[in-house]
Structures are given as C-alpha cells and as structure tokens.
Coordinates of C-alpha atoms in Angstrom, one line a residue:
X131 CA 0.0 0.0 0.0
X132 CA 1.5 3.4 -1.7
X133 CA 1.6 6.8 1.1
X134 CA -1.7 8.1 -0.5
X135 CA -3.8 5.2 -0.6
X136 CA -2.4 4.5 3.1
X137 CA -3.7 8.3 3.9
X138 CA -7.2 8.1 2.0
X139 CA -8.1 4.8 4.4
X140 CA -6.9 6.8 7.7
X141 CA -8.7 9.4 6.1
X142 CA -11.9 6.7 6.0
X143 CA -11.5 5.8 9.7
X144 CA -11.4 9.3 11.0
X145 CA -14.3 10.4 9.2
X146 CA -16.3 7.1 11.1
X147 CA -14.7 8.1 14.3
X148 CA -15.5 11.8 14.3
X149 CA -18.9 10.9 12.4
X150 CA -19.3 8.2 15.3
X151 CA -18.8 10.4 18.2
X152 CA -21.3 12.6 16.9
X153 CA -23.7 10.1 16.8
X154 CA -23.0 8.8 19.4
X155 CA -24.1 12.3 21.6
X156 CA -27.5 12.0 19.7
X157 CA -27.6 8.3 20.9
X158 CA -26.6 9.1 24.7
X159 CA -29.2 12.1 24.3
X160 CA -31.9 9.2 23.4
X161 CA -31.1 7.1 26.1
X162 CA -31.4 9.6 28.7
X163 CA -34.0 10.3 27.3
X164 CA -35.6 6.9 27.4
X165 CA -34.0 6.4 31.0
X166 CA -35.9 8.8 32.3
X167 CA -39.3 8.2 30.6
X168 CA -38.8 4.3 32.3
X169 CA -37.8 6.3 36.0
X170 CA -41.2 8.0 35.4
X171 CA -43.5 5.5 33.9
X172 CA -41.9 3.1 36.9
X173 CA -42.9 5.8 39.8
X174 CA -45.5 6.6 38.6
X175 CA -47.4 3.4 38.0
X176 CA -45.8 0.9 39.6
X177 CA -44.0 -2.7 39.0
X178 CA -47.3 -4.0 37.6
X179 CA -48.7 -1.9 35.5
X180 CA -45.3 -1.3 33.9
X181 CA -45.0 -4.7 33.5
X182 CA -48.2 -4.9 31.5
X183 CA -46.8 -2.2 29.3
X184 CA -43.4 -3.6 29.0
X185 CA -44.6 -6.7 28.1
X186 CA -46.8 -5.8 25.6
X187 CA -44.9 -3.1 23.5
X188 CA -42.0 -6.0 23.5
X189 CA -44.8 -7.9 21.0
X190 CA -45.7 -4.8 19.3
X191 CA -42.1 -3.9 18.8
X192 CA -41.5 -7.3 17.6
X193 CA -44.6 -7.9 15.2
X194 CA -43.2 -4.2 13.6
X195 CA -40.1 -5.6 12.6
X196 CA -41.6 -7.8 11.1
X197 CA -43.9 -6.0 9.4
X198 CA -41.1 -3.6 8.2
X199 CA -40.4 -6.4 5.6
X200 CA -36.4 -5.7 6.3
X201 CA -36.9 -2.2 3.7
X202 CA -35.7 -0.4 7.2
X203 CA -32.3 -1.9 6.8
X204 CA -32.4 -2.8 3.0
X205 CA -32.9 0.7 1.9
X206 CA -29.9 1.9 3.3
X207 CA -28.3 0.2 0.5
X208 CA -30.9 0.1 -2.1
X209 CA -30.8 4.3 -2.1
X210 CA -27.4 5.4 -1.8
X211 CA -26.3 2.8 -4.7
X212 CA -29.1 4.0 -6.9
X213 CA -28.0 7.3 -6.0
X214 CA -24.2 6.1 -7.1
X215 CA -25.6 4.9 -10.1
X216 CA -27.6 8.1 -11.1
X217 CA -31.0 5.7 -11.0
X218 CA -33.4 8.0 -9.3
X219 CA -36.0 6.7 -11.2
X220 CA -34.9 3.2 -9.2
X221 CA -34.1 4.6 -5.8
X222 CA -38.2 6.3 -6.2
X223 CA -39.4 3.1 -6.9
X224 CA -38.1 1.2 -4.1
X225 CA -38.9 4.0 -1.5
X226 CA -42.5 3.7 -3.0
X227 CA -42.7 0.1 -3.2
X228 CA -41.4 -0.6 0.3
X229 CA -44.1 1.7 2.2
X230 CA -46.9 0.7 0.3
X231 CA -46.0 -3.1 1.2
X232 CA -45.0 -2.2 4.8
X233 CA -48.2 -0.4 5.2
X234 CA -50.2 -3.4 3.8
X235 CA -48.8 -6.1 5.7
X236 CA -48.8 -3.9 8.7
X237 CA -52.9 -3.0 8.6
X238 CA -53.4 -6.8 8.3
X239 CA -51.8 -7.7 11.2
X240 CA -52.7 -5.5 13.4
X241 CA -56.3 -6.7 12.8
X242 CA -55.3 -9.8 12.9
X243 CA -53.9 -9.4 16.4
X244 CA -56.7 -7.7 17.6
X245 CA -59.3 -9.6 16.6
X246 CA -57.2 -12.8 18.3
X247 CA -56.7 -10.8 21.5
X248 CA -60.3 -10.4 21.7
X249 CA -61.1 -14.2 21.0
X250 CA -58.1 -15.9 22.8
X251 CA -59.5 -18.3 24.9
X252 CA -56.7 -17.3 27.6
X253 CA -58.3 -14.5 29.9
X254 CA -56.9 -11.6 29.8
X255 CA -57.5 -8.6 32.7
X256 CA -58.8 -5.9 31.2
X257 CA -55.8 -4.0 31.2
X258 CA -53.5 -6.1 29.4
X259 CA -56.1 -6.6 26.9
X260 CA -57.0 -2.8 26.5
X261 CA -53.5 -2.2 26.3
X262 CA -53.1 -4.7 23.4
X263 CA -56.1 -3.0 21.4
X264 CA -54.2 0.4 21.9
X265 CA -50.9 -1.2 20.9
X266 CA -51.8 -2.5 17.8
X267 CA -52.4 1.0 16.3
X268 CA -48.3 1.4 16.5
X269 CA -47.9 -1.5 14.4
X270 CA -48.6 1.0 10.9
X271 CA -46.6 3.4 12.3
X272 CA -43.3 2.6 13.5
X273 CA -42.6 0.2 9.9
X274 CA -43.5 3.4 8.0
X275 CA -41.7 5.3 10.8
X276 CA -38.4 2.8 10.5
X277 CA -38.6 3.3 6.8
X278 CA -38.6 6.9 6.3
X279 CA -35.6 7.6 8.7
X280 CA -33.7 4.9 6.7
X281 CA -34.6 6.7 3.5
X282 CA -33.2 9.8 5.3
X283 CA -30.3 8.6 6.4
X284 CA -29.6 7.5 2.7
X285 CA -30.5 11.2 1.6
X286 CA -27.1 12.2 3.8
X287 CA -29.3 13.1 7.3
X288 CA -28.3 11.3 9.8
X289 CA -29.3 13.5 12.9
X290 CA -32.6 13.8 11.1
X291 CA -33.0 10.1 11.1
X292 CA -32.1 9.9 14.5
X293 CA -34.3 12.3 16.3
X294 CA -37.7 11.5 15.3
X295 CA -37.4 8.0 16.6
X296 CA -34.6 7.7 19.5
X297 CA -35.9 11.4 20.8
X298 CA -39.3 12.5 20.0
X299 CA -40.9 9.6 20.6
X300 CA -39.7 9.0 24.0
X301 CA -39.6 12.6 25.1
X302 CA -43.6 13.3 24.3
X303 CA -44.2 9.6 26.0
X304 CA -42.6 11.4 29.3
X305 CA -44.5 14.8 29.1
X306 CA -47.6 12.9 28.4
X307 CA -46.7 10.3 31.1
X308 CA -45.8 13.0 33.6
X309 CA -48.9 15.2 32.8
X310 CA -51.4 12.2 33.3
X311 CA -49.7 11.8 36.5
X312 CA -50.3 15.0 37.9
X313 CA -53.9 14.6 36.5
X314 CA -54.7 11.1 37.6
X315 CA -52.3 10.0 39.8
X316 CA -51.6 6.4 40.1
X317 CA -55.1 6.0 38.4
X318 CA -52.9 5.8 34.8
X319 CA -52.9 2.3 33.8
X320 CA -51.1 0.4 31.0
X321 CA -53.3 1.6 28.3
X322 CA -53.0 5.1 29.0
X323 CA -49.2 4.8 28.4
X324 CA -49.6 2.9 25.3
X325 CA -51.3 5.6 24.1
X326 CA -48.8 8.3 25.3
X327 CA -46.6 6.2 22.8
X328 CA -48.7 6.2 19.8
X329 CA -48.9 9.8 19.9
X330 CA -45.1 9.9 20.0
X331 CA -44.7 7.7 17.4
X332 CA -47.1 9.9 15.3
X333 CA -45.4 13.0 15.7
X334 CA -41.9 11.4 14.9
X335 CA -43.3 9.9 11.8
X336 CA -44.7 13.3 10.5
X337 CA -40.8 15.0 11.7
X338 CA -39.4 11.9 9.5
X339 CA -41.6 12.5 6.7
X340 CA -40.7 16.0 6.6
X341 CA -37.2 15.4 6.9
X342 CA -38.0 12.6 3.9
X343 CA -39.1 15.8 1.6
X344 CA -36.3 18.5 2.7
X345 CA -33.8 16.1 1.7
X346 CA -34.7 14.3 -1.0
X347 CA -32.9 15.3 -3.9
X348 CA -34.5 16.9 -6.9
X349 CA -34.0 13.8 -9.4
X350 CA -35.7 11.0 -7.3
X351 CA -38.1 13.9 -6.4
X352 CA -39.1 14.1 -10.4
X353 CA -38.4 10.7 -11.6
X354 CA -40.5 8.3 -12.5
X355 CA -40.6 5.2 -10.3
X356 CA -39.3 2.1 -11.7
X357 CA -39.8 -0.9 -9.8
X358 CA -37.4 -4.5 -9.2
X359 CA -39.5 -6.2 -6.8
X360 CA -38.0 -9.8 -7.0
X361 CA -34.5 -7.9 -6.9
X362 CA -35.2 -5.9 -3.6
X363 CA -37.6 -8.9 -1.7
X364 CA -34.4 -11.2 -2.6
X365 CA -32.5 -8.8 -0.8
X366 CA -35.0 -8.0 1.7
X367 CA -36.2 -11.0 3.2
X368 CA -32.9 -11.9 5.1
X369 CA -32.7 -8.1 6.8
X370 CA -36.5 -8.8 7.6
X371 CA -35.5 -12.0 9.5
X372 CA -32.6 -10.3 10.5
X373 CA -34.5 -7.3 12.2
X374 CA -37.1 -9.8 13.6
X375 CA -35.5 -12.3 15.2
X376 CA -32.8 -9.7 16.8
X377 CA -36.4 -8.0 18.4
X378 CA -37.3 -11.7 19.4
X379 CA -33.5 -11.7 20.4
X380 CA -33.2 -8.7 22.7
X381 CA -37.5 -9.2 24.0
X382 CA -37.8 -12.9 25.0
X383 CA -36.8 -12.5 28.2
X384 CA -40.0 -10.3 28.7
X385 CA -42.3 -12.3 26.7
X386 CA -41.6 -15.0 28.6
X387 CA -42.5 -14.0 32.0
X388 CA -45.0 -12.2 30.6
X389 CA -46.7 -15.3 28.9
X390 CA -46.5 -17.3 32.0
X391 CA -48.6 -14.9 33.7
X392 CA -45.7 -12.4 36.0
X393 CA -45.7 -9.2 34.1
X394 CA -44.4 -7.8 37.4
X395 CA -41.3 -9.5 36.7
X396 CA -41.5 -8.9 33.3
X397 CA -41.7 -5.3 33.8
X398 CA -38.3 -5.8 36.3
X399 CA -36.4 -8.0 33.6
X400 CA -37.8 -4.5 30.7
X401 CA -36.5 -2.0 32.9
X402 CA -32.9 -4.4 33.8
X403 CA -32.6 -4.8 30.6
X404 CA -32.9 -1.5 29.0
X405 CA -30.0 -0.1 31.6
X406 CA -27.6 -2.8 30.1
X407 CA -28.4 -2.1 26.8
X408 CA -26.7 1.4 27.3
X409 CA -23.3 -0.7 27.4
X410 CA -24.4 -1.4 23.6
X411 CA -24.7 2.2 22.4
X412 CA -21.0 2.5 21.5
X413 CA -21.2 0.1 18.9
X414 CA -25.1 1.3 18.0
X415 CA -23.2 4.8 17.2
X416 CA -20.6 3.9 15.4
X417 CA -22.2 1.6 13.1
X418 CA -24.1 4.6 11.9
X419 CA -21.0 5.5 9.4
X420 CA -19.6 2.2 9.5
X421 CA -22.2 0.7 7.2
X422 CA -21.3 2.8 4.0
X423 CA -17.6 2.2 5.0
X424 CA -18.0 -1.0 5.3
X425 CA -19.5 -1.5 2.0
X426 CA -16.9 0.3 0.6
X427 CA -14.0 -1.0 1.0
X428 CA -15.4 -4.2 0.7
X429 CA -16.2 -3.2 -2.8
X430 CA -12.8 -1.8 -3.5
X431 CA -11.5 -5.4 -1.9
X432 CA -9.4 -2.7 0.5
X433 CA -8.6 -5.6 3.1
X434 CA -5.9 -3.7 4.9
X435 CA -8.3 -0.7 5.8
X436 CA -11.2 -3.0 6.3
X437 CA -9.3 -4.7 9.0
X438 CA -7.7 -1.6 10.8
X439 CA -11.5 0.3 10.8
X440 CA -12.7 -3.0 12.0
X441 CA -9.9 -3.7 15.1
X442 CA -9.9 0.4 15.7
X443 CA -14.0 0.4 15.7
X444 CA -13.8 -2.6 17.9
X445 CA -11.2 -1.4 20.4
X446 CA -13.2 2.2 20.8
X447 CA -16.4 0.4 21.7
X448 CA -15.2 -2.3 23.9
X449 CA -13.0 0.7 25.5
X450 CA -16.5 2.4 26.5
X451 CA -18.7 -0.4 27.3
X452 CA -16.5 -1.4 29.6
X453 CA -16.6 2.1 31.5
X454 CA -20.0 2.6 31.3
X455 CA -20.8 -1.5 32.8
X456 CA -18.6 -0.9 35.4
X457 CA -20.4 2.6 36.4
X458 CA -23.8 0.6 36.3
X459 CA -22.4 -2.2 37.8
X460 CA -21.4 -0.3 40.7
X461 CA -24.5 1.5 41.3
X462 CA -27.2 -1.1 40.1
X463 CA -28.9 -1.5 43.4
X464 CA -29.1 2.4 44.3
X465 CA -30.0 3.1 40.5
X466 CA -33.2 0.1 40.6
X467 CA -34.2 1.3 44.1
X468 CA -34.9 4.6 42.4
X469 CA -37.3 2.9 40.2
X470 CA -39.3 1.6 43.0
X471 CA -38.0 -1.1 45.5
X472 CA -40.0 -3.9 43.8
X473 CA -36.9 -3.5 40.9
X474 CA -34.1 -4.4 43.7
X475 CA -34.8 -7.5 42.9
X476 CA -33.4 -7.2 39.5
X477 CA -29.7 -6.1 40.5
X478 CA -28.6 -9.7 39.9
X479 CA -29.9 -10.0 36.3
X480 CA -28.4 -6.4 35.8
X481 CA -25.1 -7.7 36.4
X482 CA -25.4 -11.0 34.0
X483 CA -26.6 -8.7 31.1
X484 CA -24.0 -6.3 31.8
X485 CA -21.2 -8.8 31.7
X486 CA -23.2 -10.4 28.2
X487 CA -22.8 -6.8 26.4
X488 CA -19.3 -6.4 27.7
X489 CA -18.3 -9.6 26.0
X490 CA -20.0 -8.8 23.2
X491 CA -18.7 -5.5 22.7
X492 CA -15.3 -7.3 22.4
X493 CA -16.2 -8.7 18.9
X494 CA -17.6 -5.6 17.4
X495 CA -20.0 -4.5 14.3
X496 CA -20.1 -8.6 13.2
X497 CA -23.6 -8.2 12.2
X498 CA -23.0 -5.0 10.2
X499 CA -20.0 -6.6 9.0
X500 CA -21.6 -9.6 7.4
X501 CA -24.7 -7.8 6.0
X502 CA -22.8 -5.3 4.4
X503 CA -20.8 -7.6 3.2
X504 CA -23.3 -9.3 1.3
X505 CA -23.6 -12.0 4.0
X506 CA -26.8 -11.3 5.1
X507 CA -28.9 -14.6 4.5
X508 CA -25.7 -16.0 6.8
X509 CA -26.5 -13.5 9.3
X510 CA -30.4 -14.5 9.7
X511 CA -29.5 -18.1 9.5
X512 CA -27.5 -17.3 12.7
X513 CA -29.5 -15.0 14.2
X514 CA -32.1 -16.9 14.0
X515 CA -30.4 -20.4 15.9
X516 CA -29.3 -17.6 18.4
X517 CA -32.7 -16.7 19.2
X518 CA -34.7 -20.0 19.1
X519 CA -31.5 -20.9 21.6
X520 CA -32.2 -17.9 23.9
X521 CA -36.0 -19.1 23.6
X522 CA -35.6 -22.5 24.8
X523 CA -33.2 -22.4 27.1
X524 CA -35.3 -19.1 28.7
X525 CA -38.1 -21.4 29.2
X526 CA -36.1 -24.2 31.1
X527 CA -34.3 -21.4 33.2
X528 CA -37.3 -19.0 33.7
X529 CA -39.2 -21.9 35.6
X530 CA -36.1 -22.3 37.8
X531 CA -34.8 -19.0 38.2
X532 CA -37.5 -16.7 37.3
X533 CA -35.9 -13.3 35.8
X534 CA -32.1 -14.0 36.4
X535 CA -32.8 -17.0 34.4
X536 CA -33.9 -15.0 31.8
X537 CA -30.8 -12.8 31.8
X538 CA -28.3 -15.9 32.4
X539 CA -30.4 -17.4 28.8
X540 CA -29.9 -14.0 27.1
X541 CA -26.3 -12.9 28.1
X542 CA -25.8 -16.8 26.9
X543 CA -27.4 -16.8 23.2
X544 CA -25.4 -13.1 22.7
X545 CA -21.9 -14.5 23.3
X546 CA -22.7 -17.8 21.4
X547 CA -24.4 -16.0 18.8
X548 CA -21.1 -13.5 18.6
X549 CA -18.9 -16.2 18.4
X550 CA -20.6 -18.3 15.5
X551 CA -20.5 -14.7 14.0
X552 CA -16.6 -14.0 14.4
X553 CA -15.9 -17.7 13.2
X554 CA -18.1 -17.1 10.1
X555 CA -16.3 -13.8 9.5
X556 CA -12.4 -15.0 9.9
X557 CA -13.4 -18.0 7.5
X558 CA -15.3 -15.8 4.8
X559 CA -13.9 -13.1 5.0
X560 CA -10.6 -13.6 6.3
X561 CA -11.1 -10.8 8.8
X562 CA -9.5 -11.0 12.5
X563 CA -12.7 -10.1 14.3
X564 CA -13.4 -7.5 17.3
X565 CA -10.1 -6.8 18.9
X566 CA -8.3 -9.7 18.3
X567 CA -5.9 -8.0 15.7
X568 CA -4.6 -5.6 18.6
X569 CA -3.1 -9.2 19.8
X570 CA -2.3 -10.9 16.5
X571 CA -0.9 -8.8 14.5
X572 CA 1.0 -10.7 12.6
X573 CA -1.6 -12.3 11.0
X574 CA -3.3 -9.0 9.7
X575 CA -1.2 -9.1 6.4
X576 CA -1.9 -13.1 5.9
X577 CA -5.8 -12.5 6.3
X578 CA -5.6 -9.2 3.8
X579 CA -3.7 -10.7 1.3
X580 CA -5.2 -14.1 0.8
X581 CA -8.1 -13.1 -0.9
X582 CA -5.9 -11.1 -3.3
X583 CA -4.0 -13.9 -4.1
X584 CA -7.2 -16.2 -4.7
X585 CA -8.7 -13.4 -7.4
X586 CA -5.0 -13.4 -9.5
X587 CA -4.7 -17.5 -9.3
X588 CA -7.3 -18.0 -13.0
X589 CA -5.4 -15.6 -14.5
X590 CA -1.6 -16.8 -13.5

C-alpha cells in the first residue's frame, strides 16, 4: 500500500470516528431520554402496571419488525447505490414500493392481532387486553416510521434520522406520562401509556416525513418510479428475518414471564434490561457511518483498511462499554431502588446482562460486517439459531430462576451468537474479528492478502 492510498483509508477511519462520536451524543441524548421516561412511567405506576406495558410493546415492537419487511435496513443500500448509479428513477421506486408493502402487511396484522386478542381463549385482565387493542395501532406506524428515517439517512441526514425516533418519541411519551400523572395519579394504567406512545410515534413519523421531503434530492423527487421487486424482496427478506428475530433476540426475556402470567417480573427484567443495553450504544453509534464504510471497502477489496476500521472500531467500543458497565455495575442497586423497590430485585440479572454486552462489545460490528458484506442470508441463519437458543433455554431457566434466568439465557445466546458470527467472519472473509488483531498482529497481512491472491490464481 503506496503513502496516499495508506492516507485516504486513515482518512476513511477518521471520518467514522468523528462521524461516530457525533452520533454517538444523539444516541446518549436518546437514552437519557428513554431512561428517564422508564424512571417516570416506573414511579408513577408501579412494578405491575409497567410490566403490563413492557410486556406488551415487547410484542408490538417485535410484530413491527416484522412488518417492516427488512426495507428499514435494506434501503440503506438500495438508495445510496441507486443514488451512485444516477438511477433516481430506481431509488423512487423502491422508497415507494417498500411503504406501500410495509403499510399493507402492517394493517393486516394489526387486525389480525386484535381480533385474536379479543377471541383468545386465555383471559386476559382488562388491562393487558386494552392495552393490546391500543398497541396495535403502533404496528402502521413505526414500519412506516423505520422506513422513512432509513430513507433519510440514505439522503445524507443522519441526525434527522435519528431524532424522530430515539428522541421525540420517547420525550412526548414522558411529558404525556408526567402530565397524566399530575392529573390522575396512580389512576394511569397500562393503556393510558400505550397511548402516550402512539402519539409519539405519530409525531416522529410526521418530523421523518418531513425530513423525507427536505432532503430528498431533486432527481428522485421528479423521476418516474421504476420498480425490481423480485431484486429488492431477494435482498430484503434476510434483513426482515434479521430485524425480527434480533427484536425476538433482545425481548424474550420479557415475553416469557410475561406469557406465564408475572408481568411484574417482566416489567423488572424490561427496565434491567434497558439499563444494560446502554453498554451497547457504543457500537449502536458507530455503526451509523460504519455501514457505508463498510460497504466500501469491501467493494474496493481494501482488506488492509477493512481490518484496521474493523480492530480500531472494535477497540473504541469495547473501551466504552466497559466504563459505562462498570459505572452501572457499581450502582445497580441504588440506580433500581430509584425505580421503585419492587426493581431491587433485578440487581442480579443487571449484572449478568452487563457482563453479556461487555463480551460482546469485544467482537464488534459482526452483524454489520456480514450484512454489508453481502452476507446477510448467513446472518439471519445465525441469528435466527441464536434466538430459538435464547428461547428454549429461557423457558427451562425461567421456571427455575425466574428473571435472572432469563438474563443468564440472554447474556448466553449473545456470546454464542457473537462467536458463531466471528468464526463465520475469519473464514469468509478472512477478517480478525473484534479486537483480536490488537493481539495478532502478525496475521493481519496473511488474512488481507489471501483473498488477493485467490482473485489473480485464474489468470496466472
């Protein structure tokens, strides 16, 4: 590698270091943000009825995924390579295309779910079951929500894409929540916060869809749509199960002890959870520039870059994780006893998840990696094991060990589900995976070059 090619890749991995850190204020900014709407909804309504709540926006959350036919991920590439290409009459199609479809499939189930909740021969109190009702009006709205702040981040936005759904919609749900405090008290049940939601996840998708319009540019605004449809479904179904089955991933836990009848501990294992997952927002925020990168150099077969953004990336994240799990650790039962005593209970479950995104964080953007990469039906395959694994074992532990079970299953399918990644990436792509380049180096050159060496062998 000549001086100036060695320059424009340092170049590369400043720009998603500086372009990182800035996400990653808007990202911190969203979790406080978040944090404190779960302090609130906690003291305000209690274990139970946050349970309810938790455990039904985990389905909601999950069945929107779904129903986001993987276009929230897909589009990312779909756009900015039409946009390469000078296809605008492409990258309109396949905006078009993927929230009319979204929108379909995401009417039909939500009547499908609520006409289930209202015949499931399973009681239901009224609460959870008014709750659901309420719920399933999200299920149109986030997909189409998802969707539009991809296409934005395509357009160049990336605050844009960020605030109307990791700030809006969690700031109106805590001046609604706090407001219907004041006015009712404890009266506020589960409902009532589900539909403090949907009218924060209506306002972010109108701040999205205005973002869609300031930044679309003028040729995709006056082209013609043109539609692929068996291109982008082939390319869309695997981010779809990708997407999912991450949701099902990251949610069992509360499922679970929600569909055996605790949403109390459910609502503990929600709240537990969501306070490890901050140990995950390094590598959330830095993936926002990695992808492109990624894709990149991947394209440009610029192994020697790849790896050092890859090891670099890596290091940075597991760097912070660590510091920010070791603060939480250190506080966790002070921090839960602020939510309400009944969440003490949860300190030992904090610690296993912690640990689980610390080890994690070791082996970096893998999933980004490999779907970038063109690896994604790989990905959902493993994904997928990962979370039927976290599912059954949850079961066999939740009966014995109620919600640290839970977090011992999760913390378990994460690191197994990271490792099966980091094999798949050293064999395929020849990559040193997470940080373990900072302690091999000598093997950096080897895993670069061979894939050099396999594209001259027809020609030699």
């Amino acid at each position: 590698m000549n001086m100036h090619e060695r320059g424009v890749g340092n170049a590369r991995i400043r720009r998603v270091v500086v372009g990182g850190a800035a996400a990653f204020s808007i990202y911190v900014a969203s979790a406080g943000v978040t944090a404190c709407a779960q302090l609130l909804l906690a003291r305000i309504v209690g274990a139970h009825t946050y349970g309810v709540y938790a455990y039904v926006i985990a389905w909601i959350t999950i069945l929107a995924y779904f129903c986001a036919l993987g276009f929230d991920i897909a589009l990312l590439r779909f756009v900015s390579a039409y946009q390469t290409m000078g296809a605008s009459n492409l990258a309109r199609g396949v905006i078009q295309y993927a929230e009319r479809r979204s929108l379909a499939i995401s009417l039909l189930v939500a009547f499908i779910g609520a006409g289930i909740v209202d015949i499931w021969p399973r009681p239901f109190s009224t609460e959870l079951t008014n709750a659901f009702l309420v719920g399933f009006v999200l299920i149109p709205i986030l997909p189409l929500l998802w969707i539009r702040c991809s296409v934005v981040r395509a357009f160049g936005g990336v605050v844009p894409a960020l605030i109307p759904d990791r700030v809006v919609r969690d700031g109106l749900l805590v001046i609604l929540v706090v407001v219907a405090g004041l006015l009712l008290g404890s009266r506020i049940e589960a409902q009532g916060i589900m539909m403090a939601t949907v009218v924060g996840a209506v306002v972010g998708l109108v701040l999205a869809s205005q973002a869609v319009r300031r930044l679309c540019p003028d040729a995709i605004r006056a082209a013609e749509p043109q539609y692929a449809p068996s291109s982008w479904r082939q390319t869309a179904v695997p981010f779809m199960i990708i997407a999912g089955a991450e949701a099902l991933l990251n949610r069992a836990g509360v499922v679970l002890l929600g569909w055996f009848g605790d949403t109390r501990e459910a609502g503990i294992y929600s709240l537990v959870f969501n306070i490890a997952f901050l140990v995950a927002l390094p590598r959330t925020a830095i993936n926002t520039l990695f992808a492109p990168t990624i894709s990149s150099l991947f394209t440009r077969n610029d192994r020697v870059t790849l790896q050092a953004l890859v090891t670099k990336a890596a290091l940075w994240t597991l760097c912070t994780a660590v510091g920010i799990a070791l603060g939480l650790a250190i506080v966790a039962e002070p921090l839960l006893s602020w939510f309400g005593e009944d969440f003490v209970a949860g300190a030992p479950a904090l610690h296993i998840l912690l640990l689980g995104q610390v080890i994690s964080a070791a082996f970096g953007s893998l999933l980004l990696i490999m779907t970038m990469t063109e690896h994604e039906r790989a990905a959902a395959v493993l994904l997928t094991l990962s979370a039927a694994t976290n599912i059954l074992v949850s079961v066999a532990l939740i009966y014995w060990l109620g919600l640290t079970g839970a977090a011992i299953a999760s913390s378990a399918a994460l690191i197994i589900w990271h490792i099966a990644m980091a094999f798949f990436v050293f064999r395929s792509l020849r990559l040193l995976p997470g940080v373990l380049a900072v302690f091999v180096p000598n093997r950096k050159e080897k895993a670069t070059a061979r894939p050099e060496v396999r594209a001259e062998a027809p020609s030699g």
